[in-house]
Amino acid sequence: MAVGPVQLLVLGFSHPEFHGEIIAELEKLRESDTVRVIDALAVHKDADGEIEVQHLSNLSKEEAIELGSKVGALLGLGIDGEEGMEAGAAEGAEPAADGIDFLSKDEGAWDVLEEIPNDSAAALILIEHHWAVPLRDAVARAGGFRISDGFISPLDLIEIGLVSAAEAEQLHALETKAQAPANA
């Protein structure tokens, strides 16, 4: 089976109350074969910037062992204290030794962990977009390639008439209402 495009979502929380609702919604998408959750971690950052990590997933224990922590490997971050941190760093370092640079520390690269404000939390969810496989393959057959991607703010949609100013304000407030404080 072809692997669809993979995306890392980083969702911030000032005062997280993970009740399983996020995973339940992702599971609905999985049931429709729209997306697959490859891995999901909850990262808690204390006021001093110290990080605590735990799995945020509905995978069985066997599936979690089989898949490992893919987010941890991407970021060089592990679970289970020092031992897990070393394992996550090693898993991410192996492909780097082969010349593959995932989320590099080069200037302008995305430093996911640095962007999480102190005294807050984030859900890091690695998803595979099954729906995009036929589109991606058609683009490739036509000689096309990905240049960039990103989410568009609802406020930017007003100018093109996709949403009204009132709708954009509501959507923007929904996306940012519980924004965590800036890093100290």
Coordinates of N, CA and C in Angstrom, one line a residue:
M1 N 0.8 -1.2 0.0 CA 0.0 0.0 0.0 C 0.9 1.2 0.0
A2 N 0.6 2.2 -0.8 CA 1.3 3.5 -0.9 C 1.1 4.3 0.4
V3 N 2.1 4.9 0.8 CA 2.0 5.8 2.0 C 1.6 7.2 1.5
G4 N 0.6 7.7 2.1 CA 0.2 9.1 1.7 C 1.1 10.1 2.3
P5 N 0.9 11.4 1.9 CA 1.7 12.5 2.5 C 1.5 12.5 4.0
V6 N 2.6 12.7 4.7 CA 2.6 12.7 6.2 C 2.8 14.1 6.7
Q7 N 2.0 14.5 7.7 CA 2.0 15.8 8.3 C 2.2 15.7 9.8
L8 N 2.9 16.7 10.4 CA 3.1 16.8 11.8 C 2.2 18.0 12.3
L9 N 1.2 17.7 13.1 CA 0.4 18.8 13.6 C 0.9 19.0 15.0
V10 N 1.1 20.3 15.4 CA 1.5 20.7 16.7 C 0.4 21.6 17.2
L11 N -0.4 21.1 18.2 CA -1.5 21.9 18.8 C -1.2 22.3 20.2
G12 N -1.2 23.6 20.5 CA -0.9 24.0 21.8 C -2.1 24.1 22.8
F13 N -1.8 24.0 24.1 CA -2.8 24.0 25.1 C -2.2 24.8 26.3
S14 N -2.9 25.8 26.8 CA -2.5 26.5 28.0 C -2.7 25.6 29.2
H15 N -3.9 25.1 29.3 CA -4.2 24.2 30.5 C -4.9 22.9 29.9
P16 N -4.1 22.0 29.5 CA -4.7 20.8 28.8 C -5.6 20.0 29.6
E17 N -6.7 19.6 29.0 CA -7.6 18.7 29.6 C -7.9 17.6 28.5
F18 N -7.0 16.7 28.3 CA -7.1 15.7 27.3 C -8.1 14.6 27.8
H19 N -9.3 14.7 27.1 CA -10.4 13.7 27.5 C -10.6 12.7 26.4
G20 N -9.6 12.6 25.4 CA -9.8 11.6 24.4 C -10.6 12.1 23.2
E21 N -11.1 13.3 23.3 CA -12.0 13.8 22.2 C -11.2 14.0 20.9
I22 N -9.9 14.5 21.0 CA -9.1 14.7 19.8 C -8.8 13.4 19.1
I23 N -8.4 12.4 19.9 CA -8.1 11.1 19.3 C -9.4 10.5 18.7
A24 N -10.6 10.7 19.4 CA -11.8 10.1 18.9 C -12.1 10.7 17.5
E25 N -11.9 12.0 17.3 CA -12.1 12.7 16.0 C -11.2 12.2 15.0
L26 N -9.9 12.0 15.3 CA -9.0 11.4 14.4 C -9.3 10.0 14.0
E27 N -9.9 9.2 15.0 CA -10.3 7.9 14.7 C -11.5 7.8 13.7
K28 N -12.4 8.8 13.8 CA -13.5 8.9 12.8 C -12.9 9.1 11.4
L29 N -11.9 9.9 11.3 CA -11.2 10.1 10.0 C -10.5 8.8 9.5
R30 N -10.0 8.1 10.5 CA -9.3 6.8 10.1 C -10.3 5.8 9.6
E31 N -11.5 5.7 10.3 CA -12.5 4.8 9.9 C -13.0 5.1 8.5
S32 N -13.0 6.3 8.0 CA -13.4 6.7 6.7 C -12.2 6.6 5.7
D33 N -11.1 6.1 6.2 CA -9.8 6.0 5.4 C -9.3 7.3 4.9
T34 N -9.6 8.4 5.6 CA -9.2 9.7 5.2 C -7.8 10.0 5.7
V35 N -7.5 9.7 7.0 CA -6.2 9.9 7.6 C -5.9 8.7 8.5
R36 N -4.6 8.5 8.8 CA -4.2 7.5 9.8 C -3.3 8.2 10.8
V37 N -3.5 8.0 12.0 CA -2.6 8.5 13.1 C -1.5 7.6 13.1
I38 N -0.3 8.1 12.8 CA 0.9 7.3 12.9 C 1.4 7.3 14.3
D39 N 1.4 8.4 14.9 CA 1.9 8.6 16.3 C 1.3 9.9 16.9
A40 N 1.2 9.9 18.2 CA 0.7 11.1 18.9 C 1.3 11.2 20.2
L41 N 1.9 12.3 20.5 CA 2.6 12.5 21.8 C 2.0 13.8 22.5
A42 N 1.9 13.7 23.8 CA 1.6 14.9 24.6 C 2.9 15.4 25.2
V43 N 3.2 16.7 25.0 CA 4.5 17.2 25.5 C 4.1 18.3 26.5
H44 N 4.5 18.2 27.7 CA 4.2 19.2 28.8 C 5.6 19.9 29.0
K45 N 5.5 21.2 29.0 CA 6.7 22.0 29.2 C 6.5 22.9 30.5
D46 N 7.3 22.7 31.5 CA 7.1 23.4 32.7 C 7.6 24.9 32.6
A47 N 7.5 25.7 33.6 CA 7.9 27.1 33.6 C 9.3 27.3 33.2
D48 N 10.2 26.3 33.5 CA 11.6 26.4 33.3 C 12.0 25.8 31.9
G49 N 11.0 25.3 31.2 CA 11.3 24.8 29.8 C 11.6 23.3 29.9
E50 N 11.5 22.6 31.0 CA 11.8 21.2 31.1 C 10.6 20.4 30.5
I51 N 10.9 19.4 29.7 CA 9.9 18.7 29.0 C 9.6 17.3 29.6
E52 N 8.3 17.0 29.6 CA 7.8 15.6 30.0 C 6.9 15.2 28.8
V53 N 7.1 13.9 28.4 CA 6.5 13.4 27.2 C 5.7 12.1 27.5
Q54 N 4.5 12.0 26.9 CA 3.7 10.7 27.1 C 3.0 10.5 25.8
H55 N 2.7 9.2 25.5 CA 1.9 8.9 24.3 C 0.5 9.4 24.5
L56 N 0.0 9.9 23.4 CA -1.4 10.3 23.3 C -2.0 9.6 22.2
S57 N -2.4 8.4 22.4 CA -2.8 7.6 21.3 C -3.8 6.5 21.7
N58 N -4.6 6.0 20.7 CA -5.5 4.9 21.0 C -4.9 3.6 20.4
L59 N -3.6 3.6 20.1 CA -3.0 2.4 19.6 C -3.0 1.3 20.8
S60 N -3.1 0.1 20.4 CA -2.9 -1.0 21.4 C -1.4 -1.0 21.8
K61 N -1.1 -1.6 22.9 CA 0.3 -1.7 23.4 C 1.2 -2.3 22.3
E62 N 0.7 -3.4 21.6 CA 1.4 -4.1 20.6 C 1.7 -3.2 19.4
E63 N 0.6 -2.4 19.0 CA 0.8 -1.5 17.9 C 1.8 -0.4 18.2
A64 N 1.8 0.1 19.4 CA 2.7 1.2 19.9 C 4.1 0.6 19.9
I65 N 4.3 -0.6 20.3 CA 5.6 -1.2 20.3 C 6.1 -1.4 18.9
E66 N 5.2 -1.8 18.0 CA 5.6 -2.1 16.6 C 6.0 -0.8 15.9
L67 N 5.2 0.3 16.1 CA 5.4 1.5 15.4 C 6.5 2.3 16.1
G68 N 6.7 2.2 17.4 CA 7.7 3.0 18.1 C 7.2 4.4 18.2
S69 N 8.0 5.3 18.6 CA 7.7 6.7 18.7 C 8.2 7.4 17.5
K70 N 7.4 7.5 16.4 CA 7.9 8.1 15.2 C 8.1 9.6 15.4
V71 N 7.2 10.3 16.2 CA 7.4 11.7 16.5 C 8.7 11.9 17.3
G72 N 8.9 11.0 18.2 CA 10.2 11.1 19.0 C 11.4 10.9 18.1
A73 N 11.3 10.0 17.1 CA 12.4 9.8 16.2 C 12.7 11.0 15.4
L74 N 11.6 11.7 14.9 CA 11.7 12.9 14.1 C 12.4 14.0 14.8
L75 N 12.1 14.1 16.1 CA 12.6 15.2 16.9 C 13.8 14.9 17.8
G76 N 14.2 13.6 17.8 CA 15.3 13.2 18.7 C 14.8 13.2 20.1
L77 N 13.5 12.9 20.3 CA 12.9 12.9 21.6 C 12.4 11.6 22.0
G78 N 12.5 11.1 23.2 CA 12.1 9.8 23.6 C 11.1 9.9 24.8
I79 N 10.6 8.7 25.0 CA 9.7 8.5 26.2 C 10.4 7.6 27.1
D80 N 10.0 7.5 28.4 CA 10.6 6.7 29.4 C 11.9 7.2 29.9
G81 N 11.9 8.5 30.2 CA 13.1 9.1 30.8 C 14.4 9.1 30.0
E82 N 15.5 9.1 30.6 CA 16.8 9.1 29.9 C 16.9 8.0 28.9
E83 N 16.5 6.8 29.2 CA 16.7 5.7 28.3 C 15.8 5.9 27.0
G84 N 14.6 6.4 27.2 CA 13.7 6.7 26.1 C 14.3 7.8 25.3
M85 N 14.8 8.9 25.9 CA 15.3 10.0 25.2 C 16.5 9.6 24.3
E86 N 17.4 8.7 24.9 CA 18.5 8.2 24.1 C 18.0 7.4 22.9
A87 N 17.0 6.5 23.1 CA 16.4 5.7 22.1 C 15.8 6.6 21.0
G88 N 15.1 7.6 21.4 CA 14.5 8.5 20.4 C 15.5 9.2 19.6
A89 N 16.5 9.7 20.2 CA 17.6 10.4 19.6 C 18.4 9.5 18.6
A90 N 18.6 8.2 19.0 CA 19.3 7.2 18.2 C 18.4 6.9 17.0
E91 N 17.1 6.7 17.2 CA 16.3 6.4 16.0 C 16.3 7.5 15.0
G92 N 16.3 8.7 15.5 CA 16.3 9.9 14.6 C 17.7 10.1 14.0
A93 N 18.7 9.6 14.7 CA 20.1 9.9 14.2 C 20.5 8.9 13.1
E94 N 19.9 7.7 13.1 CA 20.2 6.6 12.1 C 20.0 7.1 10.7
P95 N 18.8 7.6 10.4 CA 18.6 8.1 9.0 C 19.5 9.4 8.7
A96 N 19.7 10.2 9.7 CA 20.6 11.4 9.5 C 22.0 10.9 9.1
A97 N 22.4 9.8 9.6 CA 23.8 9.3 9.3 C 23.8 8.9 7.8
D98 N 22.6 8.5 7.3 CA 22.5 8.2 5.9 C 22.2 9.4 5.0
G99 N 22.4 10.5 5.5 CA 22.2 11.8 4.7 C 20.8 12.3 4.7
I100 N 19.9 11.7 5.5 CA 18.5 12.2 5.5 C 18.3 13.1 6.7
D101 N 17.9 14.4 6.4 CA 17.8 15.4 7.4 C 16.4 15.7 7.6
F102 N 15.7 15.2 8.7 CA 14.3 15.4 8.9 C 14.0 16.9 9.2
L103 N 13.9 17.2 10.5 CA 13.6 18.5 10.9 C 14.9 19.1 11.4
S104 N 15.7 19.5 10.5 CA 17.1 19.9 10.9 C 17.1 21.2 11.7
K105 N 18.3 21.4 12.3 CA 18.5 22.6 13.1 C 19.1 23.8 12.3
D106 N 19.1 23.6 11.0 CA 19.6 24.7 10.1 C 18.8 25.9 10.3
E107 N 19.4 27.1 10.0 CA 18.8 28.3 10.2 C 17.5 28.3 9.3
G108 N 16.4 28.7 9.9 CA 15.1 28.7 9.3 C 14.3 27.4 9.4
A109 N 14.9 26.4 10.0 CA 14.3 25.1 10.1 C 13.2 25.2 11.3
W110 N 12.3 24.3 11.2 CA 11.2 24.3 12.2 C 11.7 23.6 13.5
D111 N 11.8 24.4 14.6 CA 12.2 23.8 15.9 C 10.9 23.6 16.7
V112 N 10.3 22.5 16.5 CA 9.0 22.2 17.1 C 9.0 22.4 18.6
L113 N 10.0 21.8 19.3 CA 10.0 21.9 20.8 C 10.2 23.3 21.3
E114 N 11.0 24.0 20.6 CA 11.3 25.4 21.0 C 10.0 26.3 20.9
E115 N 9.2 26.0 19.9 CA 8.0 26.8 19.7 C 6.9 26.5 20.8
I116 N 7.0 25.5 21.5 CA 6.0 25.2 22.6 C 6.4 26.2 23.7
P117 N 5.4 27.0 24.1 CA 5.7 28.0 25.2 C 5.9 27.3 26.5
N118 N 6.8 27.9 27.3 CA 7.0 27.3 28.7 C 5.7 27.4 29.4
D119 N 5.5 26.5 30.4 CA 4.3 26.4 31.2 C 3.0 26.2 30.4
S120 N 3.2 25.3 29.4 CA 2.0 24.9 28.5 C 2.2 23.5 28.1
A121 N 1.4 23.0 27.2 CA 1.5 21.7 26.6 C 1.2 21.7 25.2
A122 N 1.5 20.6 24.5 CA 1.2 20.5 23.1 C 0.9 19.1 22.8
A123 N 0.0 18.8 21.8 CA -0.2 17.5 21.2 C 0.5 17.5 19.9
L124 N 1.4 16.6 19.7 CA 2.2 16.4 18.5 C 1.6 15.2 17.8
I125 N 0.9 15.4 16.7 CA 0.2 14.3 16.1 C 0.7 14.1 14.6
L126 N 1.3 13.0 14.4 CA 1.8 12.6 13.1 C 0.7 11.9 12.3
I127 N 0.2 12.4 11.2 CA -0.8 11.8 10.5 C -0.4 11.6 9.0
E128 N -1.0 10.5 8.5 CA -0.8 10.2 7.1 C -2.1 10.5 6.4
H129 N -2.0 11.3 5.3 CA -3.2 11.7 4.5 C -3.5 10.6 3.4
H130 N -4.4 9.6 3.7 CA -4.7 8.6 2.7 C -5.4 9.3 1.5
W131 N -6.3 10.2 1.8 CA -7.1 10.8 0.7 C -6.2 11.5 -0.4
A132 N -5.0 11.9 0.0 CA -4.1 12.6 -1.0 C -3.3 11.7 -1.9
V133 N -3.3 10.4 -1.6 CA -2.4 9.5 -2.4 C -2.7 9.6 -3.9
P134 N -4.0 9.4 -4.3 CA -4.2 9.5 -5.8 C -3.9 10.9 -6.4
L135 N -4.1 12.0 -5.6 CA -3.8 13.3 -6.1 C -2.3 13.4 -6.2
R136 N -1.5 13.0 -5.2 CA -0.1 13.1 -5.2 C 0.5 12.3 -6.4
D137 N 0.0 11.1 -6.6 CA 0.5 10.3 -7.6 C 0.2 10.9 -9.0
A138 N -1.0 11.5 -9.2 CA -1.3 12.1 -10.4 C -0.4 13.3 -10.7
V139 N -0.1 14.1 -9.6 CA 0.8 15.3 -9.8 C 2.2 14.8 -10.2
A140 N 2.6 13.7 -9.5 CA 4.0 13.1 -9.9 C 4.0 12.6 -11.3
R141 N 3.0 12.0 -11.8 CA 2.9 11.5 -13.1 C 3.0 12.6 -14.1
A142 N 2.4 13.8 -13.7 CA 2.4 14.9 -14.6 C 3.7 15.7 -14.5
G143 N 4.7 15.2 -13.7 CA 6.0 15.9 -13.5 C 6.0 17.0 -12.5
G144 N 4.9 17.0 -11.6 CA 4.8 18.0 -10.6 C 5.5 17.6 -9.3
F145 N 5.7 18.5 -8.4 CA 6.3 18.2 -7.1 C 5.8 19.3 -6.1
R146 N 5.9 18.9 -4.8 CA 5.5 19.8 -3.7 C 6.6 20.9 -3.6
I147 N 6.1 22.1 -3.5 CA 7.0 23.2 -3.2 C 6.8 23.7 -1.8
S148 N 5.6 23.8 -1.4 CA 5.3 24.3 0.0 C 3.9 23.9 0.4
D149 N 3.6 24.0 1.6 CA 2.2 23.8 2.1 C 2.0 24.5 3.4
G150 N 0.8 24.7 3.8 CA 0.5 25.3 5.1 C -0.9 25.6 5.3
F151 N -1.3 25.8 6.5 CA -2.7 26.2 6.8 C -2.9 27.7 6.6
I152 N -4.0 28.1 6.1 CA -4.3 29.6 5.9 C -5.2 30.1 7.0
S153 N -4.8 31.2 7.6 CA -5.6 31.8 8.7 C -6.9 32.2 8.1
P154 N -8.0 32.0 9.0 CA -9.3 32.5 8.5 C -9.4 34.0 8.2
L155 N -8.5 34.8 8.9 CA -8.5 36.2 8.6 C -8.0 36.5 7.2
D156 N -7.2 35.6 6.6 CA -6.8 35.8 5.2 C -7.8 35.5 4.2
L157 N -8.9 34.8 4.6 CA -9.9 34.4 3.7 C -10.9 35.4 3.4
I158 N -10.9 36.5 4.2 CA -11.9 37.6 4.0 C -11.7 38.2 2.6
E159 N -10.5 38.6 2.3 CA -10.1 39.3 1.1 C -10.6 38.5 -0.2
I160 N -10.6 37.2 -0.1 CA -11.0 36.5 -1.3 C -12.4 36.1 -1.3
G161 N -13.2 36.5 -0.3 CA -14.6 36.3 -0.3 C -15.0 34.9 0.2
L162 N -14.1 34.1 0.7 CA -14.5 32.8 1.1 C -15.3 32.8 2.4
V163 N -15.0 33.7 3.3 CA -15.8 33.9 4.6 C -16.0 35.4 4.8
S164 N -17.0 35.7 5.6 CA -17.3 37.1 6.0 C -16.3 37.5 7.1
A165 N -16.2 38.8 7.4 CA -15.4 39.3 8.4 C -15.8 38.7 9.8
A166 N -17.2 38.6 10.0 CA -17.7 38.0 11.2 C -17.3 36.5 11.4
E167 N -17.5 35.8 10.3 CA -17.1 34.4 10.3 C -15.6 34.2 10.5
A168 N -14.8 35.0 9.9 CA -13.4 34.9 10.1 C -13.0 35.2 11.5
E169 N -13.6 36.2 12.1 CA -13.3 36.5 13.5 C -13.7 35.3 14.4
Q170 N -14.8 34.7 14.2 CA -15.2 33.6 15.0 C -14.3 32.4 14.8
L171 N -13.9 32.1 13.6 CA -13.0 31.0 13.3 C -11.6 31.3 13.9
H172 N -11.1 32.5 13.8 CA -9.8 32.9 14.3 C -9.9 32.8 15.9
A173 N -10.9 33.3 16.5 CA -11.1 33.2 17.9 C -11.1 31.7 18.4
L174 N -11.8 30.9 17.6 CA -11.8 29.4 17.9 C -10.4 28.8 17.9
E175 N -9.6 29.2 16.9 CA -8.3 28.6 16.7 C -7.3 29.2 17.7
T176 N -7.5 30.4 18.2 CA -6.5 31.0 19.1 C -6.9 31.4 20.5
K177 N -8.2 31.1 20.9 CA -8.7 31.6 22.1 C -8.0 31.1 23.4
A178 N -7.4 29.9 23.3 CA -6.7 29.5 24.5 C -5.2 29.5 24.3
Q179 N -4.7 30.5 23.5 CA -3.3 30.6 23.2 C -2.5 30.6 24.5
A180 N -1.4 29.9 24.5 CA -0.5 29.8 25.6 C 0.3 31.1 25.7
P181 N 0.9 31.4 26.9 CA 1.7 32.6 27.0 C 3.0 32.4 26.2
A182 N 3.6 33.5 25.8 CA 4.9 33.5 25.1 C 6.0 32.9 25.9
N183 N 7.0 32.3 25.3 CA 8.1 31.8 26.0 C 8.8 32.8 26.9
A184 N 9.2 32.5 28.0 CA 9.8 33.4 28.9 C 11.3 33.4 28.7

